[in-house]
Tab-separated table of C-alpha atoms in Angstrom:
chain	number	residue	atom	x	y	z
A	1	UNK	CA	18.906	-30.332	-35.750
A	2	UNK	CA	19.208	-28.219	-32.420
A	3	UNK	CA	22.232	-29.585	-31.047
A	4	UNK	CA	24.190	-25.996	-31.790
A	5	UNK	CA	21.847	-24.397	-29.396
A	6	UNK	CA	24.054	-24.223	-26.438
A	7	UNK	CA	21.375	-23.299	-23.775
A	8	UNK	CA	17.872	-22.977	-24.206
A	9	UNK	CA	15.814	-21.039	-21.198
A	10	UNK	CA	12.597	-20.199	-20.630
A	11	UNK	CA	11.923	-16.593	-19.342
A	12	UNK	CA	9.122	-14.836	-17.706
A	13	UNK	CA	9.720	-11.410	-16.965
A	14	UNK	CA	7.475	-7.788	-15.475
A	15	UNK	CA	7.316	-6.145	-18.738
A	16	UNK	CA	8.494	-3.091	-16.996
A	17	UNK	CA	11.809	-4.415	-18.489
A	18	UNK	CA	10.672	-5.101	-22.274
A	19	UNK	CA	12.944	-3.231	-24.039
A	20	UNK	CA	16.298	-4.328	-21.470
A	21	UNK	CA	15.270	-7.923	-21.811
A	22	UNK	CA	14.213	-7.874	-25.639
A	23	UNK	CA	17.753	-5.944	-26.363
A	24	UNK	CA	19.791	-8.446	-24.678
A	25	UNK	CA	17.930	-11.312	-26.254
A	26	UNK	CA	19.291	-10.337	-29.300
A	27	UNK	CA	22.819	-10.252	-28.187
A	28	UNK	CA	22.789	-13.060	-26.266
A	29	UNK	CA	23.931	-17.330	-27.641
A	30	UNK	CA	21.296	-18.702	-25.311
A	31	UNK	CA	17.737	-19.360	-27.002
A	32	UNK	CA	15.061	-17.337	-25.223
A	33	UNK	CA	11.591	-17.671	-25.442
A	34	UNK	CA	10.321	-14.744	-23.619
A	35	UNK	CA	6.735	-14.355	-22.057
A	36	UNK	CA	5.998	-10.776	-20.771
A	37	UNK	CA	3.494	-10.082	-17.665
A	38	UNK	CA	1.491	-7.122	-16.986
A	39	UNK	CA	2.926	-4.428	-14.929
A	40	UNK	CA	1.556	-3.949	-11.288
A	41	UNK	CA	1.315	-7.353	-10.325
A	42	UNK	CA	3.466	-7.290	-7.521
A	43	UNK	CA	0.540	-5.013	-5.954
A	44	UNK	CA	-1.044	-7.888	-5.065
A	45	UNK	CA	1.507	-10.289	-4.217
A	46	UNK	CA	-0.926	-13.727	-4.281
A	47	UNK	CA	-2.073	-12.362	-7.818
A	48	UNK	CA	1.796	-12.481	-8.763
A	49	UNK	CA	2.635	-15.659	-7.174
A	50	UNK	CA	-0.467	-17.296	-8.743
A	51	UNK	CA	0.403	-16.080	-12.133
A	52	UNK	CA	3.753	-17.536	-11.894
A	53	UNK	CA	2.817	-20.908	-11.074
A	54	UNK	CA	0.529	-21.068	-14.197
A	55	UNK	CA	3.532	-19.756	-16.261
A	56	UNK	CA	5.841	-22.517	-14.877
A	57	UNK	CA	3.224	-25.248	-14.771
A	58	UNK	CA	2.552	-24.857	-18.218
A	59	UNK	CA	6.161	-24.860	-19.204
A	60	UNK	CA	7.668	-27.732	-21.046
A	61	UNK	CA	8.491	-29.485	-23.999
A	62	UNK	CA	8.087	-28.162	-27.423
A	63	UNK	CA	7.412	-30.328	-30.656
A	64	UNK	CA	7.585	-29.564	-34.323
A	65	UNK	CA	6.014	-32.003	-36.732
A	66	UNK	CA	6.657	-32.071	-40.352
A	67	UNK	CA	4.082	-34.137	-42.117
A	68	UNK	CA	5.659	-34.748	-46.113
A	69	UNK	CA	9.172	-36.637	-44.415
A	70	UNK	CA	7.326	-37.922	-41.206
A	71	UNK	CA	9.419	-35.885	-38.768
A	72	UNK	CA	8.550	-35.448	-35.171
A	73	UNK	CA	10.983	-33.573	-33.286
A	74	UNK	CA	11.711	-30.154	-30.704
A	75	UNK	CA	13.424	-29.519	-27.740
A	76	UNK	CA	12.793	-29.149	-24.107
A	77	UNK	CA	14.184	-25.995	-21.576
A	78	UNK	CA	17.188	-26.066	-19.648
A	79	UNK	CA	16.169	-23.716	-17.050
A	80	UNK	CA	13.591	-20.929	-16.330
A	81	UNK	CA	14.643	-17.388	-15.980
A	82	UNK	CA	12.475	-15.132	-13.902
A	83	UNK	CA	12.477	-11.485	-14.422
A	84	UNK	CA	11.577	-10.456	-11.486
A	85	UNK	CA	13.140	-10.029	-7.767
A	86	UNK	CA	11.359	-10.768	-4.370
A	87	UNK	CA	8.476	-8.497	-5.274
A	88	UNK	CA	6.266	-7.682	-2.458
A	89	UNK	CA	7.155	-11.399	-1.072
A	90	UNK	CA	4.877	-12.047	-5.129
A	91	UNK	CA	7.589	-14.880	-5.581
A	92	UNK	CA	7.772	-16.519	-2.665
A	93	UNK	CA	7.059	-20.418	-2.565
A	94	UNK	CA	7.616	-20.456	-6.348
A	95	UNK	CA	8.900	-23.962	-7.736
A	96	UNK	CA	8.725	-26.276	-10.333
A	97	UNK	CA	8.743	-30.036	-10.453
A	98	UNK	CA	10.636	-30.435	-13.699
A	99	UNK	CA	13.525	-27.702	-14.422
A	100	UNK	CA	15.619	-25.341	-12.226
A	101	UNK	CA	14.530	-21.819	-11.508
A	102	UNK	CA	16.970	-19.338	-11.901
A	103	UNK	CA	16.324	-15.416	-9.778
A	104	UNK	CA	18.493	-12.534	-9.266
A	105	UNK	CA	19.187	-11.804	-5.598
A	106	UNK	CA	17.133	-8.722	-5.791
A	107	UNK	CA	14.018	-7.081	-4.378
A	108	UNK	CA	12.362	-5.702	-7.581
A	109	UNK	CA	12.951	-4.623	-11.395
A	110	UNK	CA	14.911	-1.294	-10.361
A	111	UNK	CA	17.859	-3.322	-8.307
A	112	UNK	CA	17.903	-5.647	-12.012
A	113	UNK	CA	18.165	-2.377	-14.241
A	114	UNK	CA	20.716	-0.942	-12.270
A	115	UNK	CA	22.653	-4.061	-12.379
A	116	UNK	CA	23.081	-5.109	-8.765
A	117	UNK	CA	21.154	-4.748	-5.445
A	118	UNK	CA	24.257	-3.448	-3.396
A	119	UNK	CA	24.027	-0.529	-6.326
A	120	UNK	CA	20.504	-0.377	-5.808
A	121	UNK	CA	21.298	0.121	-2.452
A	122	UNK	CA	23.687	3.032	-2.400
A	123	UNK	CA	21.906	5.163	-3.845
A	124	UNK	CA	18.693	5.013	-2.094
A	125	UNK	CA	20.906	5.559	1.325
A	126	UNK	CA	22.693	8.620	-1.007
A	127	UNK	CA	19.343	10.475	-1.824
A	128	UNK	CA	16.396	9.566	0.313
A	129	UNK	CA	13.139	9.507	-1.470
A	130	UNK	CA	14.272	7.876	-5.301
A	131	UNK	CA	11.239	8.053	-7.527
A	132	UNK	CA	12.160	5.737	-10.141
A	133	UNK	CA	11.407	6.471	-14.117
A	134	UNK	CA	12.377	3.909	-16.784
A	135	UNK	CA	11.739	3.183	-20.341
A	136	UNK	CA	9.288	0.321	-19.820
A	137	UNK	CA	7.530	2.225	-16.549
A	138	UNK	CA	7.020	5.342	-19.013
A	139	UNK	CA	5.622	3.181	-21.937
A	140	UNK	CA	3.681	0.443	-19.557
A	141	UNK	CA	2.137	3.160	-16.674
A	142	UNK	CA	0.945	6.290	-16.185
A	143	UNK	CA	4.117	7.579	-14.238
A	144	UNK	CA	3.736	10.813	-12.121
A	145	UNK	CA	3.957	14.281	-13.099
A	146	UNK	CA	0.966	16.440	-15.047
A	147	UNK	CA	-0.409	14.044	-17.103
A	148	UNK	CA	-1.464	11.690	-14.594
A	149	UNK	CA	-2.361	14.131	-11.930
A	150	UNK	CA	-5.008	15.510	-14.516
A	151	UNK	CA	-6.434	12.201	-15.381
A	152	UNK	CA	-6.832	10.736	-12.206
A	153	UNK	CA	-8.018	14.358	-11.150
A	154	UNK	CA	-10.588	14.285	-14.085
A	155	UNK	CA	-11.893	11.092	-13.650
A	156	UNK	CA	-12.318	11.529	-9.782
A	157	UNK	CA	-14.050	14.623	-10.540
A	158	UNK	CA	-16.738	12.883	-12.905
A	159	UNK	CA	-17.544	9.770	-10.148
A	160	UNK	CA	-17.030	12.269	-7.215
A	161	UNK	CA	-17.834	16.029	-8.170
A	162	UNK	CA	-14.972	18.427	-7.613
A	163	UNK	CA	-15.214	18.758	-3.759
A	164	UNK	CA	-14.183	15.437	-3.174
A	165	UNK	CA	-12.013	15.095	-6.302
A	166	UNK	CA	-9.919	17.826	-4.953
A	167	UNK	CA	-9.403	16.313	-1.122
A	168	UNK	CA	-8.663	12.790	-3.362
A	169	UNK	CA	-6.291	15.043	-4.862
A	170	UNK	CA	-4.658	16.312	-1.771
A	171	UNK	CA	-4.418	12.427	-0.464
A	172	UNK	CA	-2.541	11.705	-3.726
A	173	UNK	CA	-0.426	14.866	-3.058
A	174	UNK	CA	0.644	13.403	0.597
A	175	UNK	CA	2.297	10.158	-0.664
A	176	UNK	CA	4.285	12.444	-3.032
A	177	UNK	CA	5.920	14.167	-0.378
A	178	UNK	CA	7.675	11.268	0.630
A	179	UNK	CA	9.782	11.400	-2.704
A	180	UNK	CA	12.278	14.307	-3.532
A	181	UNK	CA	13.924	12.962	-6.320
A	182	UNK	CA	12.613	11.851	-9.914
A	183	UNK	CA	15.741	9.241	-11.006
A	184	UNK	CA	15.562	8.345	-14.946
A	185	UNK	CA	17.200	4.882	-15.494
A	186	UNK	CA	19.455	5.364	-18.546
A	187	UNK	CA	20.414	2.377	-21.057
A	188	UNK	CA	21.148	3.833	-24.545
A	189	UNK	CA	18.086	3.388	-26.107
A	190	UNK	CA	17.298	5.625	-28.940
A	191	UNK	CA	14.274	7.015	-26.528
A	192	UNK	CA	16.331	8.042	-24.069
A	193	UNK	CA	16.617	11.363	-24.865
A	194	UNK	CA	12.969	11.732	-25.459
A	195	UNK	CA	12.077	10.097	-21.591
A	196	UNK	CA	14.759	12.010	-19.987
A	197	UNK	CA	12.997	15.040	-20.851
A	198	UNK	CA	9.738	13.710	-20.048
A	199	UNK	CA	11.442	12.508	-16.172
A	200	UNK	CA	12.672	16.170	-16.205
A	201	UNK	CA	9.082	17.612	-16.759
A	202	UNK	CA	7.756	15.606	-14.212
A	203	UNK	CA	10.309	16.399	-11.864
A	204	UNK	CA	9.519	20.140	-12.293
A	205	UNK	CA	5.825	19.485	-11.664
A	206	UNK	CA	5.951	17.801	-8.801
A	207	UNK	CA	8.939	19.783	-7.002
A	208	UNK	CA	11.716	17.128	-7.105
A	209	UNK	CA	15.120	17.120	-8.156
A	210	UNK	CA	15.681	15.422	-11.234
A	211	UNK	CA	18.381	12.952	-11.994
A	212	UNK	CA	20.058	10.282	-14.641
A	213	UNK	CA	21.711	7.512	-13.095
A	214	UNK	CA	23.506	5.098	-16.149
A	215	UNK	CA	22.086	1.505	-16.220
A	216	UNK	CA	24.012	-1.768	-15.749
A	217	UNK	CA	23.066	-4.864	-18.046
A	218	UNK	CA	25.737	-7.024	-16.405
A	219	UNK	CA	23.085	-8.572	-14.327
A	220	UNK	CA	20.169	-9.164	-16.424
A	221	UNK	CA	22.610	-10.444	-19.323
A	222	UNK	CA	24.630	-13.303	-16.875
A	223	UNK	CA	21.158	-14.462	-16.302
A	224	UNK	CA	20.538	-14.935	-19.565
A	225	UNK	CA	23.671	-16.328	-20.539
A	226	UNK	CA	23.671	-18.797	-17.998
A	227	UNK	CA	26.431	-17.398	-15.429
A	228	UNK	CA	24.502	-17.697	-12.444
A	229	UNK	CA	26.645	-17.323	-9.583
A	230	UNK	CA	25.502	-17.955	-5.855
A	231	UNK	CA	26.372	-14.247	-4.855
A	232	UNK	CA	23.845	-12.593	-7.085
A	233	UNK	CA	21.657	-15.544	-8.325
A	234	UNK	CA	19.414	-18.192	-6.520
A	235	UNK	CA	19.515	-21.646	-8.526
A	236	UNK	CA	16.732	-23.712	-7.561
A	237	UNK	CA	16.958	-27.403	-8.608
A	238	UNK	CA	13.584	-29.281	-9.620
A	239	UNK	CA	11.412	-29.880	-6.511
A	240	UNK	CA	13.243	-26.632	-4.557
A	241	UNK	CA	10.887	-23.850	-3.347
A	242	UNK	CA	11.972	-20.472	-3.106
A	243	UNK	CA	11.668	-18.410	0.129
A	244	UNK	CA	12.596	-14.869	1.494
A	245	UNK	CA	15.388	-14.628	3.572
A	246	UNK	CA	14.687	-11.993	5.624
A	247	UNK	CA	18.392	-10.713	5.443
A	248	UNK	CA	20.818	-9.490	2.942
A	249	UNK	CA	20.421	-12.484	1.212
A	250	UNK	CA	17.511	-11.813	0.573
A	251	UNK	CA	16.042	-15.789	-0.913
A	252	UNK	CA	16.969	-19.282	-0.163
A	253	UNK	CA	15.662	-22.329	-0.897
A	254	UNK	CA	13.619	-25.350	0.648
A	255	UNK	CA	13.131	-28.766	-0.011
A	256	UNK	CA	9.326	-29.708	0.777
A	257	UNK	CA	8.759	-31.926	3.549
A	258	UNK	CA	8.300	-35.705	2.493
């Protein structure tokens, strides 16, 4: 009944990267069945890790029944798919007993929508201080520019009073200095346009430089078609962990100690 399905994967992605992910699901011959986590987990890197390895302990085998002609059948996964990169170190130590795990060689969601982490790379060392603006970040977050400095500046001002809601403010301000650039991540969705002028109005407000930079889905879509080569992938087989390299590498992968 399934044997047409070529590959069949699992995937658990940072729904930062809903619509990229969704879009290529559709495009793609592998089956996906797609579970979405909440933004901001890599935050707290042991929350991340630990919501992982529910995801991939709970992953296996699905069954249909049919009751009238007695038929008990489904399929199994070939492979789960993380959406995510290193993370904070959030997916670190990450394994599963049963099927291989499949991660880009990348640090976090940004490297994945731009298609490569040597892309990633450049042009952070071109323009120091890359505020990054996407689709799913605009949707999923409260991104900065006006709207969130008057909402967090409200609601510090109601648990606070406005003396201390404005030196709250003025800590907020500091870590915003550290950015000059507001850099909108652009795939050809229909709400590009409408995001691109949102990035722009943020940019304005906070004093940085606005910029487009065009998208790649090379990576995210060989990961999802199965092309998972050793220069931009880690494969770990059943019973591997994943690690941090510490280099340019940036994983590899252990065997536990017998």
């Amino acid at each position: 009944m399934h044997s047409v399905v070529q590959h069949r994967f699992r995937v658990i992605a940072c729904r930062s990267m809903y619509r990229e992910i969704s879009f290529l699901v559709s495009q793609v011959k592998s089956a996906c069945d797609v579970t979405f986590l909440p933004l901001g987990l890599h935050n707290d890197p042991e929350t991340l890790r630990e919501t992982l390895r529910r995801e991939i302990a709970t992953t296996g085998p699905q069954r249909f029944a049919y009751e009238k002609g007695n038929l008990d059948t489904g399929y199994d996964y070939d492979a789960i798919l993380l959406g995510y990169g290193l993370c904070s170190r959030g997916t670190e130590g990450l394994s599963s007993p049963r099927y291989p795990i499949v991660i880009p060689r990348v640090h976090d969601c940004i490297a994945i929508l731009l298609g490569s982490h040597r892309r990633y790379e450049e042009l952070i060392n071109q323009y120091r201080g890359i505020y990054w603006y996407s689709p799913g970040w605009i949707e999923h977050s409260l991104e900065p520019g006006k709207e969130r400095y008057t909402l967090v500046y409200e609601t510090y001002r109601e648990k606070y009073g406005e003396d201390n809601a404005r030196y709250l403010m003025q800590l907020e301000e500091n870590w915003q200095r550290e950015y000059h650039y507001a850099f909108y991540i652009r795939w050809g969705f229909p709400v590009d346009e409408i995001y691109e002028a949102f990035t722009k109005e943020c940019a304005k407000f906070l004093g940085w430089e606005y910029r487009t930079v065009e998208g790649d889905e090379r990576l995210l879509r060989d990961l999802l078609e199965g092309r998972w080569d050793e220069e931009r992938f880690v494969v770990l087989a059943p019973g591997e962990t994943l690690e941090a390299s510490g280099d340019a590498c940036i994983f590899r992968k252990s065997v536990p100690a017998q």
